[in-house]
């Protein structure tokens, strides 16, 4: 029986029965022209960004169609969801948690034939406990649906980046929580009379579950085929009681859709927003009730409500929590930012779980602690981190005692392991430099963005990036913000930290360098 090309691709991916071709090998995947694909996709995205800036919507939609049917976009999307994303090993409702090389090429064929008429599968629901004792439902798409969403995001993100408000920082390329942190410093420091100001800690009730589908569809800049696909994506994760609301948490494109729905709320009053978390800054004469009414109306038009229980007005001198930090203006008018109590407790709990685990020795514990501690310190590196609590002296001292008991017959000394487990990360209070205005990685200013991305790293990674002129040591493309930077040890010896042995590379490039030593 003869199959059409489309049916054959459908059948192949649905059953995951590999077709054995000599071309479908790890080498064939590794040797694809990834550098060329990245350049092709970025060129189209840059043109799309500028078209929307110029309000040429006809050209913008034509460019979006080119992205959707681009082989570069298809292959990069598959690589993103199967190799790079943090949740790459989380299975969807089909139970498939990974794809081999044959299945990746089969998925590429399926996307090629059905990108313009994509039908979403149902979502796998995973309950996630919240700190207030309740649970939120993470809805995970299949790998195929994630790949289509990644392509959709490639086509949607540049268009909407040209329209987003500059004080929106969550889930946007080139922006981070540190930008939001710096905005609060700029508005609450002594030079700006922060001691006299108040803030509204705004909480949107079940934001992702209540966003109106009509709002998203009305504001979506997309050709008809992509709009239909996004609509089906929204309907795949609906709550039975709210069939016209909600965007599924867990989807690749969901944060972008939430930003599209919430864009414009920043214009009501001076504020800073990170996804659905928002802080509104009030001067002494500002009417908080009037501002809240305007925001409440804005959200109501989009199917959402303000949580009266969690939303509160706070004096800057009383302090407030935002994005894992505690902000406060002291009685002398000086602004202070430190890790919040909840954030520190959660971090300490993770450290204790590793240190007190009896399943592995001190060397493995030190290896597991190092990235956790480095990540926590890096996130808080623009806070005031002196003092024994945030210097982690007590935690490291307790860890040293545990290691000391475990390493009596071990050639690794406790002190050496402690230094490895608790790496020193320098802090510079309030020294972060914010993104300039409405700049975006899609604006084509590669020099600005590569240099800015290099400043996000410190230590040997930062030095390597400067030596390499902010370019990847493997593919030679400039290091932009869309992919993490890894430090590669050329000789494979991770104890050799000589300058000539260190190379800053893209995360994906790092994978391909080591691909010959293990599975892709």
Coordinates of C-alpha atoms in Angstrom, one line a residue:
X1 CA 0.0 0.0 0.0
X2 CA 1.4 3.4 -1.0
X3 CA 1.3 6.2 1.5
X4 CA 1.4 9.9 0.5
X5 CA 4.4 11.8 2.0
X6 CA 2.1 13.5 4.6
X7 CA 0.5 10.3 5.7
X8 CA 3.8 8.5 5.9
X9 CA 5.2 11.3 8.1
X10 CA 2.1 11.1 10.3
X11 CA 2.3 7.4 10.6
X12 CA 6.0 7.4 11.3
X13 CA 5.8 10.0 14.1
X14 CA 2.5 8.6 15.6
X15 CA 4.0 5.1 16.0
X16 CA 7.6 6.1 16.5
X17 CA 8.7 3.2 14.3
X18 CA 12.2 4.2 13.1
X19 CA 12.9 4.1 9.4
X20 CA 16.4 2.9 9.1
X21 CA 18.3 5.2 6.8
X22 CA 22.0 5.5 6.8
X23 CA 21.6 9.3 7.0
X24 CA 19.7 9.0 10.3
X25 CA 22.6 8.9 12.6
X26 CA 23.9 11.0 15.4
X27 CA 26.6 12.3 13.1
X28 CA 23.9 13.4 10.5
X29 CA 22.1 15.4 13.3
X30 CA 25.4 16.8 14.6
X31 CA 26.6 17.8 11.2
X32 CA 23.5 19.7 10.2
X33 CA 24.4 23.3 9.3
X34 CA 23.3 24.7 12.7
X35 CA 25.3 27.9 12.3
X36 CA 23.6 28.6 8.9
X37 CA 20.1 27.8 10.4
X38 CA 20.6 30.2 13.3
X39 CA 21.6 33.0 10.9
X40 CA 18.7 32.3 8.6
X41 CA 16.1 32.4 11.4
X42 CA 17.6 35.5 13.0
X43 CA 17.7 37.3 9.7
X44 CA 13.9 36.7 9.2
X45 CA 13.1 37.6 12.8
X46 CA 15.1 40.9 12.5
X47 CA 13.2 41.8 9.4
X48 CA 9.9 40.9 11.1
X49 CA 10.7 43.1 14.2
X50 CA 11.5 46.1 11.9
X51 CA 8.3 45.6 9.8
X52 CA 6.1 45.7 12.9
X53 CA 8.0 48.7 14.2
X54 CA 7.2 50.4 10.9
X55 CA 3.6 49.2 11.2
X56 CA 3.8 47.3 7.9
X57 CA 1.5 44.4 9.0
X58 CA 1.2 42.9 5.5
X59 CA 4.9 42.5 5.3
X60 CA 5.1 41.3 8.9
X61 CA 2.6 38.4 8.2
X62 CA 4.4 37.4 5.1
X63 CA 7.6 37.2 7.1
X64 CA 5.9 35.1 9.7
X65 CA 4.7 32.7 7.0
X66 CA 8.3 32.4 5.8
X67 CA 9.5 31.6 9.4
X68 CA 6.7 28.9 9.8
X69 CA 7.7 27.0 6.7
X70 CA 11.4 27.5 7.2
X71 CA 13.5 24.3 7.6
X72 CA 15.9 26.2 9.9
X73 CA 13.0 27.0 12.2
X74 CA 11.8 23.4 12.3
X75 CA 15.1 21.9 13.1
X76 CA 16.0 24.6 15.7
X77 CA 12.6 24.1 17.3
X78 CA 13.1 20.3 17.6
X79 CA 16.6 20.9 19.0
X80 CA 15.3 23.4 21.5
X81 CA 12.6 21.1 23.0
X82 CA 14.6 17.9 22.8
X83 CA 18.1 19.1 23.9
X84 CA 18.1 22.6 25.4
X85 CA 14.9 23.3 27.4
X86 CA 14.9 22.6 31.1
X87 CA 11.8 20.3 30.8
X88 CA 13.2 18.4 27.9
X89 CA 12.8 15.0 29.7
X90 CA 9.2 15.6 30.8
X91 CA 6.8 13.4 29.0
X92 CA 3.4 14.6 27.6
X93 CA 0.2 12.6 27.5
X94 CA 1.8 10.1 25.0
X95 CA 4.4 9.1 27.6
X96 CA 7.3 10.0 25.2
X97 CA 10.1 11.7 27.1
X98 CA 12.8 11.8 24.4
X99 CA 13.3 11.3 20.7
X100 CA 16.1 9.4 19.0
X101 CA 17.6 10.7 15.8
X102 CA 15.2 8.9 13.4
X103 CA 12.2 10.3 15.4
X104 CA 13.6 13.8 15.2
X105 CA 13.8 13.7 11.5
X106 CA 10.3 12.2 11.3
X107 CA 9.0 15.0 13.4
X108 CA 10.7 17.5 11.1
X109 CA 8.8 15.9 8.2
X110 CA 5.5 16.1 10.1
X111 CA 6.0 19.7 11.0
X112 CA 6.9 20.5 7.3
X113 CA 3.6 19.1 6.1
X114 CA 1.3 20.2 8.9
X115 CA 2.7 23.5 10.4
X116 CA -0.2 25.5 8.8
X117 CA -3.0 23.1 10.1
X118 CA -1.7 21.9 13.4
X119 CA -4.0 19.9 15.8
X120 CA -2.9 19.8 19.5
X121 CA -3.1 16.7 21.6
X122 CA -4.5 16.8 25.1
X123 CA -2.2 17.9 27.9
X124 CA -0.7 15.9 30.7
X125 CA -1.6 17.4 34.1
X126 CA 1.0 17.5 36.8
X127 CA 0.1 19.0 40.2
X128 CA 2.7 21.3 41.7
X129 CA 2.5 22.3 45.4
X130 CA 2.5 26.0 46.2
X131 CA 3.9 27.6 49.4
X132 CA 0.4 28.4 50.6
X133 CA -0.5 24.7 50.8
X134 CA -2.5 24.8 47.6
X135 CA -1.5 23.2 44.2
X136 CA -1.3 24.5 40.7
X137 CA -1.7 22.3 37.7
X138 CA 1.2 22.2 35.2
X139 CA -0.2 21.1 31.8
X140 CA 2.5 19.5 29.7
X141 CA 2.2 19.2 25.9
X142 CA 3.7 16.3 23.9
X143 CA 7.1 16.8 22.3
X144 CA 5.5 17.3 18.9
X145 CA 3.2 20.0 20.2
X146 CA 6.1 21.6 22.0
X147 CA 8.1 21.7 18.8
X148 CA 5.2 23.4 16.9
X149 CA 4.8 25.9 19.7
X150 CA 8.5 26.7 19.5
X151 CA 8.1 27.4 15.8
X152 CA 5.1 29.6 16.6
X153 CA 7.1 31.4 19.2
X154 CA 9.8 32.1 16.6
X155 CA 7.2 33.8 14.4
X156 CA 5.3 35.6 17.2
X157 CA 8.0 36.9 19.6
X158 CA 9.8 39.3 17.3
X159 CA 6.5 40.8 16.2
X160 CA 5.3 41.4 19.7
X161 CA 8.7 42.5 21.0
X162 CA 8.2 45.6 18.8
X163 CA 5.0 46.4 20.7
X164 CA 5.8 45.5 24.4
X165 CA 6.2 48.1 27.1
X166 CA 9.7 48.8 28.2
X167 CA 8.9 48.2 31.9
X168 CA 7.8 44.6 31.2
X169 CA 10.7 42.2 32.0
X170 CA 9.4 38.7 32.6
X171 CA 9.9 35.9 30.0
X172 CA 11.3 38.3 27.3
X173 CA 14.6 37.9 25.4
X174 CA 17.4 40.1 26.7
X175 CA 15.6 41.0 29.9
X176 CA 15.7 39.6 33.4
X177 CA 14.6 39.9 37.0
X178 CA 17.7 42.0 37.7
X179 CA 16.3 44.7 35.4
X180 CA 13.1 44.9 37.5
X181 CA 15.3 45.0 40.6
X182 CA 17.2 48.0 39.3
X183 CA 14.0 49.8 38.4
X184 CA 12.9 49.7 42.0
X185 CA 16.3 50.9 43.1
X186 CA 16.1 53.8 40.7
X187 CA 12.7 54.8 42.1
X188 CA 13.1 54.2 45.8
X189 CA 16.7 55.3 46.5
X190 CA 17.4 58.4 48.6
X191 CA 18.0 60.6 45.5
X192 CA 14.4 60.0 44.5
X193 CA 12.9 60.5 48.0
X194 CA 12.1 56.8 48.3
X195 CA 11.4 57.2 52.0
X196 CA 8.2 59.1 51.2
X197 CA 6.8 56.6 48.7
X198 CA 4.5 53.6 48.9
X199 CA 4.1 50.6 46.7
X200 CA 1.1 48.5 45.6
X201 CA 2.0 44.8 45.7
X202 CA -0.4 43.6 43.0
X203 CA -1.4 40.0 42.7
X204 CA -3.6 38.8 39.8
X205 CA -5.9 35.9 40.9
X206 CA -5.0 32.8 38.9
X207 CA -3.6 34.8 36.1
X208 CA -2.7 32.0 33.6
X209 CA -6.0 30.2 34.3
X210 CA -8.2 33.3 33.7
X211 CA -6.7 35.1 30.7
X212 CA -9.5 35.5 28.2
X213 CA -9.0 33.7 24.8
X214 CA -10.7 36.6 23.0
X215 CA -8.1 39.0 24.4
X216 CA -5.2 36.9 23.2
X217 CA -6.7 36.3 19.7
X218 CA -7.7 40.0 19.3
X219 CA -4.1 41.2 20.1
X220 CA -2.2 38.4 18.2
X221 CA -0.1 39.6 15.3
X222 CA -0.2 36.5 13.1
X223 CA -1.4 35.1 9.8
X224 CA -4.7 33.1 9.8
X225 CA -3.1 29.6 9.9
X226 CA -1.0 30.5 12.9
X227 CA -3.9 32.1 14.7
X228 CA -6.0 28.9 14.3
X229 CA -3.1 26.8 15.6
X230 CA -2.8 29.1 18.7
X231 CA -6.5 28.9 19.2
X232 CA -6.4 25.1 19.2
X233 CA -3.5 25.2 21.6
X234 CA -5.5 27.3 24.0
X235 CA -8.5 25.0 23.7
X236 CA -6.3 21.9 24.4
X237 CA -5.7 23.0 28.0
X238 CA -9.1 24.6 29.0
X239 CA -10.6 24.3 32.4
X240 CA -14.1 22.6 32.1
X241 CA -15.7 25.4 34.2
X242 CA -14.0 28.2 32.2
X243 CA -13.9 27.1 28.6
X244 CA -13.2 30.6 27.2
X245 CA -10.3 31.3 29.6
X246 CA -6.8 30.3 30.4
X247 CA -3.4 29.5 28.8
X248 CA -1.8 26.2 29.8
X249 CA 1.2 26.6 32.1
X250 CA 3.9 24.3 30.8
X251 CA 3.6 25.2 27.1
X252 CA 6.5 26.8 25.2
X253 CA 4.4 29.7 24.0
X254 CA 2.3 30.3 27.1
X255 CA 4.4 33.0 28.8
X256 CA 4.5 34.9 25.5
X257 CA 0.7 34.7 25.3
X258 CA 0.4 36.0 28.9
X259 CA 2.6 38.9 28.1
X260 CA 0.5 39.7 25.0
X261 CA -2.7 39.8 27.2
X262 CA -1.1 41.9 30.0
X263 CA 0.8 44.3 27.8
X264 CA -0.4 47.9 28.4
X265 CA -1.2 47.6 32.2
X266 CA 2.2 49.3 32.8
X267 CA 0.9 52.5 31.1
X268 CA -1.8 53.0 33.8
X269 CA 0.7 54.1 36.4
X270 CA 4.5 54.0 37.1
X271 CA 5.2 50.4 37.7
X272 CA 7.4 47.4 37.0
X273 CA 6.1 44.0 35.8
X274 CA 7.6 40.6 35.6
X275 CA 5.1 38.3 33.9
X276 CA 2.0 38.4 36.2
X277 CA 4.0 39.8 39.2
X278 CA 3.7 43.6 39.4
X279 CA 4.7 46.4 41.8
X280 CA 3.2 49.9 41.4
X281 CA 5.2 52.8 42.7
X282 CA 3.1 55.6 44.5
X283 CA 4.3 59.1 45.2
X284 CA 2.8 60.8 48.3
X285 CA 0.0 62.5 46.4
X286 CA -1.0 59.5 44.3
X287 CA -4.5 58.1 44.8
X288 CA -4.1 54.4 45.3
X289 CA -7.8 53.6 45.2
X290 CA -8.2 55.3 41.8
X291 CA -5.2 53.5 40.3
X292 CA -6.4 50.1 41.6
X293 CA -9.8 50.7 40.0
X294 CA -8.2 51.4 36.6
X295 CA -6.1 48.3 36.8
X296 CA -9.1 46.3 38.0
X297 CA -11.0 47.4 34.9
X298 CA -8.1 46.7 32.6
X299 CA -7.9 43.1 34.0
X300 CA -11.7 42.6 34.0
X301 CA -11.7 43.4 30.3
X302 CA -9.3 40.5 29.9
X303 CA -11.1 38.0 32.1
X304 CA -8.9 38.5 35.2
X305 CA -9.3 39.9 38.7
X306 CA -7.1 41.4 41.4
X307 CA -6.7 39.2 44.4
X308 CA -7.9 41.4 47.2
X309 CA -6.4 39.0 49.8
X310 CA -2.9 39.2 48.4
X311 CA -2.9 42.8 47.0
X312 CA -1.7 45.4 49.5
X313 CA -0.4 48.9 49.8
X314 CA 2.9 49.1 51.7
X315 CA 5.1 51.9 52.8
X316 CA 8.6 51.7 51.4
X317 CA 10.0 51.9 54.9
X318 CA 8.0 48.8 55.9
X319 CA 9.6 46.7 53.1
X320 CA 8.0 44.3 50.7
X321 CA 8.9 41.1 48.8
X322 CA 9.2 40.8 45.0
X323 CA 10.8 38.1 42.8
X324 CA 12.6 36.5 45.7
X325 CA 14.0 39.7 47.1
X326 CA 13.1 41.9 50.1
X327 CA 13.1 45.6 49.3
X328 CA 13.2 48.3 52.0
X329 CA 14.0 51.9 52.5
X330 CA 15.7 52.4 55.9
X331 CA 15.0 55.2 58.3
X332 CA 18.0 57.1 57.0
X333 CA 16.6 57.0 53.5
X334 CA 19.0 54.4 52.1
X335 CA 17.6 51.7 49.8
X336 CA 18.4 48.1 50.7
X337 CA 17.7 44.9 48.8
X338 CA 18.4 41.4 50.3
X339 CA 17.2 37.8 49.6
X340 CA 13.7 37.4 51.0
X341 CA 13.1 35.1 54.0
X342 CA 11.1 32.6 51.9
X343 CA 13.7 32.5 49.2
X344 CA 16.5 31.9 51.7
X345 CA 14.5 29.2 53.5
X346 CA 13.8 27.4 50.2
X347 CA 17.5 27.5 49.3
X348 CA 18.6 26.3 52.7
X349 CA 16.2 23.4 52.5
X350 CA 17.7 22.3 49.2
X351 CA 21.2 22.5 50.6
X352 CA 20.2 20.5 53.7
X353 CA 18.6 17.8 51.5
X354 CA 21.9 17.3 49.7
X355 CA 24.2 17.5 52.7
X356 CA 22.1 15.1 54.9
X357 CA 21.6 12.5 52.1
X358 CA 23.2 9.2 52.9
X359 CA 23.0 7.8 49.3
X360 CA 26.3 9.3 48.2
X361 CA 29.6 10.5 49.5
X362 CA 31.1 14.0 50.2
X363 CA 32.7 14.3 46.7
X364 CA 29.3 13.8 45.0
X365 CA 27.6 16.1 47.5
X366 CA 30.1 18.9 46.7
X367 CA 29.5 18.4 43.0
X368 CA 25.8 18.7 43.5
X369 CA 26.0 21.7 45.8
X370 CA 28.4 23.8 43.6
X371 CA 25.9 24.7 40.8
X372 CA 23.0 25.2 43.4
X373 CA 25.1 27.6 45.5
X374 CA 26.6 29.4 42.5
X375 CA 23.2 29.9 41.0
X376 CA 21.7 31.3 44.2
X377 CA 24.6 33.7 44.7
X378 CA 24.5 34.8 41.1
X379 CA 20.8 35.6 41.3
X380 CA 21.4 37.7 44.4
X381 CA 24.7 39.3 43.4
X382 CA 23.2 42.8 43.2
X383 CA 21.9 42.6 46.8
X384 CA 23.6 43.5 50.1
X385 CA 25.1 40.1 50.8
X386 CA 27.6 40.7 53.7
X387 CA 26.9 39.3 57.1
X388 CA 27.0 35.6 58.2
X389 CA 23.5 34.7 57.0
X390 CA 23.9 35.6 53.3
X391 CA 27.6 34.8 53.2
X392 CA 26.4 31.2 54.0
X393 CA 29.0 30.8 56.8
X394 CA 26.6 28.8 59.1
X395 CA 25.5 26.5 56.3
X396 CA 29.1 25.9 55.1
X397 CA 30.3 25.3 58.6
X398 CA 27.6 22.7 59.2
X399 CA 28.5 21.1 55.8
X400 CA 32.2 21.1 56.8
X401 CA 31.4 19.1 60.0
X402 CA 29.4 16.5 57.9
X403 CA 32.2 16.3 55.3
X404 CA 34.8 15.9 58.1
X405 CA 33.1 12.8 59.4
X406 CA 32.7 11.3 55.9
X407 CA 36.2 12.0 54.6
X408 CA 38.4 10.4 57.3
X409 CA 39.5 7.7 54.8
X410 CA 39.1 9.8 51.7
X411 CA 41.9 11.5 49.9
X412 CA 39.8 14.6 49.4
X413 CA 40.1 16.9 52.3
X414 CA 37.0 18.6 53.9
X415 CA 38.4 22.0 53.2
X416 CA 38.9 21.3 49.5
X417 CA 35.4 20.0 49.2
X418 CA 33.9 23.0 51.0
X419 CA 35.7 25.3 48.6
X420 CA 34.3 23.4 45.7
X421 CA 30.8 23.2 47.2
X422 CA 30.5 26.8 48.1
X423 CA 32.1 28.8 45.3
X424 CA 32.7 32.5 46.0
X425 CA 30.6 34.8 43.8
X426 CA 31.4 38.5 44.2
X427 CA 28.5 40.9 44.8
X428 CA 28.1 44.5 43.7
X429 CA 25.1 46.1 45.4
X430 CA 22.7 47.8 42.9
X431 CA 25.3 47.9 40.1
X432 CA 23.3 46.1 37.5
X433 CA 23.0 48.1 34.2
X434 CA 19.5 48.0 32.7
X435 CA 18.5 47.4 29.1
X436 CA 18.2 50.6 27.2
X437 CA 14.6 51.6 26.7
X438 CA 12.8 49.4 24.2
X439 CA 15.8 47.7 22.8
X440 CA 15.4 44.1 21.7
X441 CA 17.8 41.3 20.6
X442 CA 15.8 41.4 17.3
X443 CA 16.8 45.0 16.6
X444 CA 20.0 43.8 14.9
X445 CA 22.4 45.6 17.3
X446 CA 24.6 42.5 17.7
X447 CA 27.5 44.3 19.3
X448 CA 25.3 45.7 22.1
X449 CA 23.6 42.5 22.9
X450 CA 26.7 40.2 22.7
X451 CA 28.6 42.6 25.1
X452 CA 25.7 42.8 27.4
X453 CA 25.3 39.0 27.5
X454 CA 28.9 38.6 28.4
X455 CA 28.4 40.8 31.5
X456 CA 25.8 38.3 32.8
X457 CA 28.7 35.9 33.5
X458 CA 31.6 36.3 35.8
X459 CA 34.9 34.5 36.7
X460 CA 36.5 32.4 34.0
X461 CA 33.5 32.4 31.7
X462 CA 33.5 36.2 31.6
X463 CA 37.3 36.2 30.9
X464 CA 36.9 33.6 28.1
X465 CA 34.1 35.6 26.5
X466 CA 36.2 38.8 26.5
X467 CA 39.2 36.9 24.9
X468 CA 36.9 35.5 22.2
X469 CA 35.4 39.0 21.5
X470 CA 31.9 37.8 22.8
X471 CA 31.7 35.0 20.2
X472 CA 31.2 31.3 20.7
X473 CA 34.5 29.4 20.6
X474 CA 33.0 26.6 18.5
X475 CA 30.6 28.1 15.9
X476 CA 32.0 31.7 16.1
X477 CA 28.6 33.3 16.2
X478 CA 28.1 36.2 18.6
X479 CA 26.8 35.2 22.1
X480 CA 23.3 36.6 22.2
X481 CA 20.8 36.1 25.0
X482 CA 18.7 33.3 23.6
X483 CA 21.1 30.5 24.7
X484 CA 23.1 29.8 27.9
X485 CA 26.9 30.0 27.8
X486 CA 29.0 27.0 28.9
X487 CA 32.7 26.9 29.8
X488 CA 34.4 24.0 27.9
X489 CA 37.6 22.3 29.1
X490 CA 39.4 21.5 25.9
X491 CA 41.4 18.6 27.2
X492 CA 38.4 17.2 29.1
X493 CA 40.1 17.6 32.5
X494 CA 37.8 19.7 34.6
X495 CA 40.6 20.3 37.1
X496 CA 42.7 22.1 34.5
X497 CA 41.8 25.8 34.7
X498 CA 44.6 27.1 32.7
X499 CA 43.6 29.9 30.3
X500 CA 44.5 28.0 27.1
X501 CA 42.3 25.1 28.2
X502 CA 39.1 27.1 28.6
X503 CA 36.6 28.0 25.9
X504 CA 33.2 29.8 26.2
X505 CA 30.7 28.0 23.9
X506 CA 26.9 27.9 23.4
X507 CA 25.1 25.2 25.4
X508 CA 24.2 23.4 22.2
X509 CA 27.7 23.6 20.8
X510 CA 29.0 22.1 24.1
X511 CA 26.6 19.2 23.6
X512 CA 27.9 18.6 20.1
X513 CA 31.5 18.8 21.1
X514 CA 30.9 16.0 23.6
X515 CA 28.4 14.1 21.4
X516 CA 31.0 11.5 20.3
X517 CA 31.5 10.5 23.9
X518 CA 27.8 9.6 24.6
X519 CA 24.3 9.7 23.3
X520 CA 23.0 13.0 21.7

